[in-house]
One Martini backbone bead per residue (centre of mass of N, CA, C, O) as a GRO file, in nm:
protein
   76
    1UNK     BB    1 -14.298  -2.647  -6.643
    2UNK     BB    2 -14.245  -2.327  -6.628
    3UNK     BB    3 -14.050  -2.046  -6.743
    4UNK     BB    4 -13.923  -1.840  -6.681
    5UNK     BB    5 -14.091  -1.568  -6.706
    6UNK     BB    6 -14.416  -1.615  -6.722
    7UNK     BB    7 -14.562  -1.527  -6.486
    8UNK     BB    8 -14.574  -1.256  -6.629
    9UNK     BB    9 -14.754  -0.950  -6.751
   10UNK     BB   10 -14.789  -0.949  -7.056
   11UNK     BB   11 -14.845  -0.800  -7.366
   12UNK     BB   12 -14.898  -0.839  -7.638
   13UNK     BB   13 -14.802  -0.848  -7.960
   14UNK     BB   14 -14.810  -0.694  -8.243
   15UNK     BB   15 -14.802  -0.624  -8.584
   16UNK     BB   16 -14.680  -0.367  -8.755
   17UNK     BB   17 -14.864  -0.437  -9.009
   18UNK     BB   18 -15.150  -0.376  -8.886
   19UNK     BB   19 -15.041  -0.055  -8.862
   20UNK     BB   20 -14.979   0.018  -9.142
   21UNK     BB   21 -15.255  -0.091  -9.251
   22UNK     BB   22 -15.440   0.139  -9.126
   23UNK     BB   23 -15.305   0.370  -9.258
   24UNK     BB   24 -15.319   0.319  -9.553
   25UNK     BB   25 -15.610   0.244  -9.584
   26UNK     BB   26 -15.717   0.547  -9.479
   27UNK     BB   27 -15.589   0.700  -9.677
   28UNK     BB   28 -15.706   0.575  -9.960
   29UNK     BB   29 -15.989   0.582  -9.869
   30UNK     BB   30 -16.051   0.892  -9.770
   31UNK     BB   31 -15.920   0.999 -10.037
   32UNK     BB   32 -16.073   0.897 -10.258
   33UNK     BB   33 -16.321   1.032 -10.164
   34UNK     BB   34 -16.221   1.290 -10.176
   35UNK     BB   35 -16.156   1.267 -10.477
   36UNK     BB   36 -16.518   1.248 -10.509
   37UNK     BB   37 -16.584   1.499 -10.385
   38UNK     BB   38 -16.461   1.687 -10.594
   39UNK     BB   39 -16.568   1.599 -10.857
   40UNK     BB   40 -16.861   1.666 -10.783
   41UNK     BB   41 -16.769   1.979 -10.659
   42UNK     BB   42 -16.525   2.136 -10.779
   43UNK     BB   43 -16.269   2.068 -10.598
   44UNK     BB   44 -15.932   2.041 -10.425
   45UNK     BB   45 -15.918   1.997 -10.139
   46UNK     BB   46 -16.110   1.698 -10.027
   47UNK     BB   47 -15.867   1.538 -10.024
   48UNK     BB   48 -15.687   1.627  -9.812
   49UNK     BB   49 -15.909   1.609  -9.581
   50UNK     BB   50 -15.915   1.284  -9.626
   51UNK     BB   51 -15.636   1.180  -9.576
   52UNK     BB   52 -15.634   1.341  -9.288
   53UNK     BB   53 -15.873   1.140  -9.205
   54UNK     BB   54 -15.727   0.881  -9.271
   55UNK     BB   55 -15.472   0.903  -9.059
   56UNK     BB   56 -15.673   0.926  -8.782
   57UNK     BB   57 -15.792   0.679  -8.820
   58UNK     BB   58 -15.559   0.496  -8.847
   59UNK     BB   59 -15.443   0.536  -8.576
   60UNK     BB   60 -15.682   0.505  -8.358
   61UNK     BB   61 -15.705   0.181  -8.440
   62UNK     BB   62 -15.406   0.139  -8.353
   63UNK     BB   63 -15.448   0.210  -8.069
   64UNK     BB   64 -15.684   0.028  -8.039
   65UNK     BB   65 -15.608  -0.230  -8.099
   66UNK     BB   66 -15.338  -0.168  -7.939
   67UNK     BB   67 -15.339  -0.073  -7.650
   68UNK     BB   68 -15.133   0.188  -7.615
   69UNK     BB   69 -15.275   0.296  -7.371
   70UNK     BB   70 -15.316   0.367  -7.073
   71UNK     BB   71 -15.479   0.273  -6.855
   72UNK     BB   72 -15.728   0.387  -6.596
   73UNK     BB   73 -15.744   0.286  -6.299
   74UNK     BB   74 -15.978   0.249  -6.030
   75UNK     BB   75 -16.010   0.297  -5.655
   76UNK     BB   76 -16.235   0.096  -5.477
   0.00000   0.00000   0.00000
């Protein structure tokens, strides 16, 4: 005998520690790229454009891993 509200169908739910880790590691890894692209390049901007490209990147995943937003299904 299954517990009342079993049969409900929810989603499960994420840890939010691997959301905060996929925004905290694109933030680092393409910052790091961007300041080797710096230290390559002779300039100081493409640092801020990896960081800001690994936090888009990092949140998109986290949106993707845990489907955040709601699918729209089409009527058959």
């Amino acid at each position: 005998m299954s517990s009342p509200g079993a049969e409900r169908d929810e989603a499960p739910r994420g840890d939010p520690w691997h959301a905060f880790g996929y925004i905290v590691a694109g933030v680092f890894f393409y910052g790091f790229l961007g300041w080797l692209a710096d230290q390559w390049l002779g300039t100081s901007f493409v640092v801020a454009l990896g960081i800001l490209a690994g936090a888009g990147l990092g949140i998109y995943m986290t949106i993707a891993r845990f489907d955040a937003l709601p699918r729209q299904h089409e009527k058959s």
